[in-house]
CSV table of C-alpha atoms in Angstrom, one decimal:
chain,number,residue,atom,x,y,z
L,1259,MET,CA,0.3,-47.3,92.7
L,1260,CYS,CA,2.1,-50.6,91.7
L,1261,ALA,CA,1.9,-54.2,92.7
L,1262,LEU,CA,3.2,-57.7,91.8
L,1263,VAL,CA,0.5,-59.8,90.4
L,1264,GLU,CA,0.2,-63.2,88.7
L,1265,PHE,CA,-1.4,-63.5,85.4
L,1266,THR,CA,-1.7,-66.0,82.4
L,1267,VAL,CA,0.7,-65.4,79.7
L,1268,GLU,CA,-0.9,-68.0,77.2
L,1269,HIS,CA,-2.4,-65.2,74.8
L,1270,VAL,CA,0.0,-62.5,75.4
L,1271,ASP,CA,1.4,-61.0,72.1
L,1272,PRO,CA,4.0,-58.6,71.4
L,1273,PHE,CA,2.7,-55.0,71.4
L,1274,GLU,CA,2.2,-53.6,67.9
L,1275,TRP,CA,3.6,-50.0,67.8
L,1276,ASN,CA,1.8,-47.6,65.2
L,1277,ASP,CA,4.7,-46.3,63.4
L,1278,GLU,CA,2.7,-43.7,61.5
L,1279,ALA,CA,1.0,-42.3,64.4
L,1280,PHE,CA,3.4,-39.3,64.6
L,1281,ALA,CA,3.1,-38.6,60.9
L,1282,GLN,CA,-0.7,-38.6,61.2
L,1283,LEU,CA,-0.4,-35.8,64.1
L,1284,VAL,CA,-2.2,-32.7,62.9
L,1285,ILE,CA,-0.1,-30.0,64.6
L,1286,PRO,CA,2.2,-27.3,63.1
L,1287,PRO,CA,5.3,-28.8,61.5
L,1288,GLN,CA,7.7,-26.8,63.7
L,1289,HIS,CA,6.0,-28.4,66.8
L,1290,LYS,CA,6.6,-31.8,65.2
L,1291,LEU,CA,10.3,-31.0,64.5
L,1292,VAL,CA,10.9,-29.6,68.2
L,1293,LEU,CA,9.5,-32.7,69.8
L,1294,GLN,CA,11.2,-35.2,67.5
L,1295,THR,CA,14.5,-33.2,67.8
L,1296,LEU,CA,14.6,-32.8,71.6
L,1297,ILE,CA,13.6,-36.5,72.3
L,1298,GLU,CA,16.1,-38.0,69.8
L,1299,SER,CA,18.9,-35.7,71.2
L,1300,TYR,CA,18.1,-36.6,74.8
L,1301,ASN,CA,18.0,-40.4,74.1
L,1302,SER,CA,21.3,-40.1,72.2
L,1303,GLY,CA,23.0,-38.8,75.1
L,1304,ALA,CA,24.0,-35.7,73.3
L,1305,THR,CA,22.8,-33.4,76.0
L,1306,ALA,CA,24.3,-35.5,79.0
L,1307,LYS,CA,27.3,-33.1,79.3
L,1308,PHE,CA,24.9,-30.2,80.1
L,1309,ASP,CA,24.7,-31.2,83.7
L,1310,ASP,CA,23.9,-28.8,86.6
L,1311,PHE,CA,26.7,-27.4,88.7
L,1312,ILE,CA,25.2,-29.5,91.5
L,1313,SER,CA,25.6,-33.2,90.8
L,1314,GLY,CA,22.4,-35.1,89.9
L,1315,LYS,CA,20.3,-32.0,89.1
L,1316,GLY,CA,19.0,-31.0,85.8
L,1317,LEU,CA,19.4,-34.3,84.0
L,1318,GLY,CA,15.8,-34.5,82.8
L,1319,LEU,CA,14.0,-33.2,79.8
L,1320,VAL,CA,10.6,-31.6,80.9
L,1321,ILE,CA,8.3,-30.6,78.0
L,1322,ASN,CA,5.0,-28.6,78.6
L,1323,LEU,CA,2.2,-28.9,76.3
L,1324,PHE,CA,-0.8,-26.5,76.9
L,1325,GLY,CA,-4.0,-25.6,75.2
L,1326,ASN,CA,-7.6,-26.5,75.2
L,1327,PRO,CA,-9.1,-29.9,75.1
L,1328,GLY,CA,-9.1,-31.8,71.8
L,1329,THR,CA,-6.2,-29.8,70.1
L,1330,GLY,CA,-3.8,-32.7,69.7
L,1331,ILE,CA,-2.0,-32.7,73.1
L,1332,ALA,CA,-2.8,-36.2,74.2
L,1333,TYR,CA,-2.2,-37.6,70.6
L,1334,ALA,CA,1.2,-35.8,70.4
L,1335,ILE,CA,2.4,-37.5,73.6
L,1336,ASP,CA,0.9,-40.8,72.8
L,1337,SER,CA,2.8,-40.9,69.4
L,1338,CYS,CA,6.2,-39.6,70.6
L,1339,PRO,CA,7.2,-42.8,72.5
L,1340,ALA,CA,6.3,-45.0,69.5
L,1341,LEU,CA,8.6,-42.7,67.4
L,1342,ILE,CA,11.7,-42.6,69.6
L,1343,ASP,CA,13.4,-46.0,70.6
L,1344,ILE,CA,9.9,-47.6,71.3
L,1345,GLN,CA,9.7,-46.3,75.0
L,1346,PRO,CA,6.5,-47.0,77.1
L,1347,LEU,CA,4.4,-44.2,78.2
L,1348,TYR,CA,3.7,-43.9,82.1
L,1349,VAL,CA,0.6,-41.9,82.4
L,1350,VAL,CA,-0.2,-40.4,85.8
L,1351,GLY,CA,-3.1,-38.1,86.5
L,1352,ALA,CA,-2.7,-35.0,88.8
L,1353,ALA,CA,-5.4,-36.6,91.2
L,1354,ASP,CA,-3.3,-39.9,91.4
L,1355,LEU,CA,-0.4,-38.0,93.0
L,1356,GLY,CA,-2.3,-37.0,96.2
L,1357,THR,CA,-3.6,-33.8,97.9
L,1358,SER,CA,-0.7,-33.3,100.6
L,1359,ALA,CA,2.9,-32.4,100.1
L,1360,GLU,CA,4.0,-35.7,101.6
L,1361,GLY,CA,1.7,-37.7,99.4
L,1362,VAL,CA,2.9,-35.9,96.4
L,1363,ASP,CA,6.4,-36.5,97.3
L,1364,SER,CA,5.9,-40.1,97.9
L,1365,SER,CA,3.9,-40.7,94.7
L,1366,LEU,CA,6.3,-38.7,92.5
L,1367,THR,CA,9.2,-40.7,94.0
L,1368,THR,CA,7.5,-43.9,93.2
L,1369,VAL,CA,6.6,-42.9,89.7
L,1370,PHE,CA,10.0,-41.7,88.7
L,1371,LYS,CA,11.7,-44.7,90.0
L,1372,MET,CA,9.4,-47.0,88.1
L,1373,SER,CA,9.8,-45.0,85.0
L,1374,ALA,CA,13.6,-45.3,85.4
L,1375,ALA,CA,13.3,-49.0,85.7
L,1376,TRP,CA,11.2,-49.3,82.7
L,1377,GLY,CA,12.8,-46.6,80.5
L,1378,ALA,CA,9.5,-45.0,80.2
L,1379,VAL,CA,8.4,-41.6,79.3
L,1380,VAL,CA,6.3,-40.0,81.9
L,1381,LEU,CA,3.2,-37.9,81.4
L,1382,ILE,CA,1.6,-36.1,84.2
L,1383,ASP,CA,-1.8,-34.9,83.0
L,1384,GLU,CA,-3.4,-31.8,84.1
L,1385,ALA,CA,-0.6,-30.8,86.2
L,1386,ASP,CA,-1.6,-27.1,86.7
L,1387,VAL,CA,-2.4,-27.6,90.5
L,1388,PHE,CA,1.3,-28.4,91.1
L,1389,LEU,CA,2.5,-25.5,89.0
L,1390,GLU,CA,0.6,-22.6,90.3
L,1391,GLU,CA,2.0,-19.5,91.8
L,1392,ARG,CA,2.6,-19.7,95.5
L,1393,SER,CA,0.7,-17.2,97.8
L,1394,LEU,CA,0.4,-16.6,101.6
L,1395,GLN,CA,-3.0,-17.9,101.8
L,1396,PHE,CA,-2.5,-21.5,100.7
L,1397,LEU,CA,0.4,-23.0,102.6
L,1398,GLU,CA,-0.3,-26.7,101.9
L,1399,ARG,CA,-0.6,-25.9,98.1
L,1400,ASN,CA,2.7,-24.0,98.4
L,1401,ALA,CA,4.4,-27.1,100.0
L,1402,MET,CA,3.2,-29.2,97.1
L,1403,VAL,CA,4.6,-26.7,94.6
L,1404,ALA,CA,7.9,-26.8,96.5
L,1405,VAL,CA,8.0,-30.6,96.5
L,1406,PHE,CA,7.1,-30.8,92.8
L,1407,LEU,CA,10.0,-28.2,92.1
L,1408,ARG,CA,12.5,-30.3,94.0
L,1409,GLN,CA,11.3,-33.5,92.1
L,1410,LEU,CA,11.7,-32.0,88.8
L,1411,GLU,CA,15.3,-30.8,89.6
L,1412,TYR,CA,16.4,-34.4,90.4
L,1413,PHE,CA,14.3,-36.3,87.6
L,1414,ARG,CA,16.3,-38.2,85.1
L,1415,GLY,CA,14.2,-39.0,81.9
L,1416,ILE,CA,11.6,-37.6,79.6
L,1417,LEU,CA,8.7,-35.9,81.4
L,1418,PHE,CA,5.6,-34.3,79.8
L,1419,LEU,CA,3.2,-32.1,81.5
L,1420,THR,CA,-0.2,-31.1,80.1
L,1421,THR,CA,-1.7,-28.0,81.3
L,1422,ASN,CA,-4.0,-25.1,80.4
L,1423,ARG,CA,-3.5,-22.2,82.9
L,1424,VAL,CA,0.0,-21.2,82.1
L,1425,ARG,CA,-0.8,-17.7,83.2
L,1426,VAL,CA,-0.8,-18.6,86.9
L,1427,PHE,CA,2.5,-20.6,86.8
L,1428,ASP,CA,4.9,-20.0,89.5
L,1429,GLU,CA,8.0,-18.2,88.1
L,1430,ALA,CA,10.3,-20.9,89.4
L,1431,PHE,CA,9.0,-23.5,86.9
L,1432,GLN,CA,10.0,-21.2,83.9
L,1433,SER,CA,13.6,-22.4,84.5
L,1434,ARG,CA,12.6,-26.1,85.1
L,1435,ILE,CA,10.6,-26.4,81.9
L,1436,HIS,CA,12.8,-26.9,78.8
L,1437,VAL,CA,10.1,-26.0,76.3
L,1438,SER,CA,6.5,-25.2,76.3
L,1439,LEU,CA,4.5,-25.7,73.2
L,1440,ARG,CA,1.0,-24.1,72.8
L,1441,TYR,CA,-1.7,-26.1,70.9
L,1442,GLN,CA,-3.9,-23.5,69.2
L,1443,ASP,CA,-7.7,-24.3,68.6
L,1444,LEU,CA,-8.1,-26.1,65.2
L,1445,ALA,CA,-8.2,-24.2,62.1
L,1446,PRO,CA,-10.6,-25.4,59.3
L,1447,ASP,CA,-7.9,-26.9,57.3
L,1448,ALA,CA,-6.8,-28.8,60.4
L,1449,ARG,CA,-10.2,-30.1,61.2
L,1450,ARG,CA,-10.6,-31.3,57.6
L,1451,GLN,CA,-7.4,-33.3,58.0
L,1452,ILE,CA,-8.8,-34.9,61.0
L,1453,TRP,CA,-12.1,-35.7,59.6
L,1454,VAL,CA,-10.4,-37.4,56.7
L,1455,ALA,CA,-8.0,-39.4,59.1
L,1456,PHE,CA,-11.0,-40.8,61.2
L,1457,MET,CA,-13.1,-41.4,58.2
L,1458,ARG,CA,-10.4,-43.5,56.8
L,1459,LYS,CA,-10.4,-45.7,59.7
L,1460,VAL,CA,-13.9,-46.7,58.9
L,1461,ASN,CA,-14.0,-46.5,55.1
L,1462,GLY,CA,-10.4,-47.5,54.3
L,1463,ASP,CA,-7.7,-45.6,52.4
L,1464,THR,CA,-10.4,-43.9,50.1
L,1465,PRO,CA,-10.0,-40.4,48.8
L,1466,ASN,CA,-11.1,-38.0,51.5
L,1467,GLY,CA,-12.1,-40.9,53.5
L,1468,GLY,CA,-15.2,-41.2,51.3
L,1469,LEU,CA,-16.4,-37.6,51.6
L,1470,SER,CA,-16.9,-35.2,48.7
L,1471,LYS,CA,-15.0,-32.0,48.5
L,1472,ALA,CA,-18.1,-30.1,49.3
L,1473,ASP,CA,-18.9,-32.2,52.3
L,1474,LEU,CA,-15.3,-31.9,53.6
L,1475,ARG,CA,-15.4,-28.2,53.1
L,1476,ASP,CA,-18.6,-28.0,55.2
L,1477,LEU,CA,-17.2,-30.2,57.9
L,1478,GLY,CA,-14.2,-28.1,58.2
L,1479,GLU,CA,-16.3,-25.1,59.2
L,1480,LYS,CA,-17.9,-27.0,62.1
L,1481,LYS,CA,-16.4,-25.6,65.3
L,1482,VAL,CA,-15.4,-29.0,66.9
L,1483,ASN,CA,-12.2,-30.2,68.4
L,1484,GLY,CA,-10.3,-33.4,67.6
L,1485,ARG,CA,-11.9,-35.4,70.4
L,1486,GLN,CA,-15.4,-34.4,69.2
L,1487,ILE,CA,-14.7,-35.3,65.6
L,1488,LYS,CA,-13.5,-38.7,66.8
L,1489,ASN,CA,-16.7,-39.2,68.8
L,1490,VAL,CA,-18.8,-38.1,65.9
L,1491,VAL,CA,-17.4,-40.5,63.4
L,1492,LYS,CA,-17.6,-43.4,66.0
L,1493,THR,CA,-21.3,-42.6,66.8
L,1494,ALA,CA,-22.1,-42.0,63.2
L,1495,ALA,CA,-20.6,-45.2,62.1
L,1496,SER,CA,-22.7,-47.0,64.7
L,1497,LEU,CA,-25.8,-45.3,63.5
L,1498,ALA,CA,-25.1,-46.5,59.9
L,1499,VAL,CA,-24.5,-50.1,61.0
L,1500,GLY,CA,-27.7,-50.0,63.1
L,1501,ARG,CA,-29.7,-48.9,60.0
L,1502,GLN,CA,-27.8,-51.2,57.5
L,1503,GLU,CA,-26.9,-48.3,55.5
L,1504,PRO,CA,-23.6,-47.2,53.7
L,1505,PHE,CA,-21.7,-45.0,56.1
L,1506,GLY,CA,-21.4,-41.4,55.0
L,1507,TYR,CA,-21.8,-37.7,55.3
L,1508,LYS,CA,-25.5,-37.8,56.3
L,1509,HIS,CA,-24.7,-39.8,59.4
L,1510,LEU,CA,-22.0,-37.3,60.4
L,1511,ILE,CA,-24.5,-34.5,60.0
L,1512,GLN,CA,-27.2,-36.1,62.0
L,1513,VAL,CA,-24.9,-36.7,65.0
L,1514,LEU,CA,-23.5,-33.1,64.6
L,1515,GLU,CA,-27.0,-31.7,64.7
L,1516,LEU,CA,-27.7,-33.6,67.9
L,1517,MET,CA,-24.4,-32.3,69.4
L,1518,GLU,CA,-25.4,-28.8,68.5
L,1519,GLN,CA,-28.9,-29.1,70.1
L,1520,PHE,CA,-27.1,-30.2,73.3
L,1521,ASP,CA,-24.8,-27.3,73.3
L,1522,THR,CA,-27.7,-24.9,72.4
L,1523,ARG,CA,-29.8,-26.3,75.3
L,1524,SER,CA,-26.8,-26.0,77.8
L,1525,VAL,CA,-26.4,-22.4,76.7
L,1526,ALA,CA,-30.1,-21.7,77.2
L,1527,SER,CA,-30.0,-23.4,80.6
L,1528,SER,CA,-27.1,-21.3,81.6
L,1529,THR,CA,-28.7,-18.1,80.3
L,1530,ALA,CA,-32.0,-18.9,82.1
L,1531,ALA,CA,-30.1,-19.6,85.4
L,1532,THR,CA,-28.3,-16.3,85.0
L,1533,GLU,CA,-31.6,-14.4,84.5
L,1534,LEU,CA,-33.2,-16.1,87.5
L,1535,THR,CA,-30.1,-15.2,89.7
L,1536,ALA,CA,-30.4,-11.6,88.5
L,1537,VAL,CA,-34.2,-11.5,89.3
L,1538,ALA,CA,-33.6,-13.0,92.8
L,1539,ILE,CA,-30.8,-10.3,93.3
L,1540,SER,CA,-33.0,-7.6,92.0
L,1541,HIS,CA,-35.9,-8.7,94.3
L,1542,THR,CA,-33.6,-8.8,97.4
L,1543,MET,CA,-32.3,-5.3,96.8
L,1544,TYR,CA,-35.9,-3.9,96.7
L,1545,GLN,CA,-37.2,-5.6,99.7
C-alpha cells in the first residue's frame, strides 16, 4: 500500500490549494456549516476532553456522507481539507482494504498509521460492505465488520465514509459515526448553479457562464447529476474546439441528446431482455 521510492525533485512545485472550492460547493448551507464547524472544532482540540471511559478510545471524528452518485459527496470531501489547516486527503477504496478480516485489519492499521504521520484526513470510499448488518449466514463478513468497528473505536483523526445503503447498517455503527449527512438528488436550482460553475471554467467569469437565462432554465430541468454535468461541459467544449466554433449552449444540447439516446437504448435493451425472460418462463411453464 505504501513504499519508499526515489524520484527527481527538479520540477517539484508547492501544491496550490483551491481556497474557493468549499464556497463553490453546491449543498445545503446547513451541511456546509456542520462540516466546517465539526472539523474546525476537532482540529482546535476543543473536543479532546470528551474521551471515552477507556483510554485511547473514541478520539476520532467519523463523518458519513451518503447519497446517490453525482450529488456532491466527493466534492464536499475534496474541499474540506483545503479549507481546514491545509491537511492532505488520504483516499482509500473499499476494494483496497481486502476481502478477509485479517487483510482488512492489516490494511486499516497501515492506513491509520500513515494518516497520523501525515496529519491527513482519511476517506474510505464506498464503505458499505464493512458497515452492513451482521448475520448468521456470512461469518467472514461478520468478522470484517467487527474488525472495522474496533479500528474505528481506536482511530485518532478525521475519517470520512461515503455510502449509499444506510438502511442495511449494523446498529453498532450508529454510536461510532458522529454525524451522517444525506445528499439529496440535485434540484433544478442546484443543477443551474453547477452548470454555471463548470461553464465559467471554460468561458471565464462571464454572467451565467455565457448562457442566457432561458438556456440556463432549460438546462436546470435536465435530470442529470453533478458528475454528468461536468462530463457534458468537458465533452461539449472539445466538440466546439474540434469544429472551431465558439463554445455555447448548442454544443451542450448536442451532447445531452447523445446521452439521452444512450439512456433510452439502455432502458429499451433492459425492457427487451425482461420481455424475453418472461416469454421463456411462460414457455417453460406450459411445456
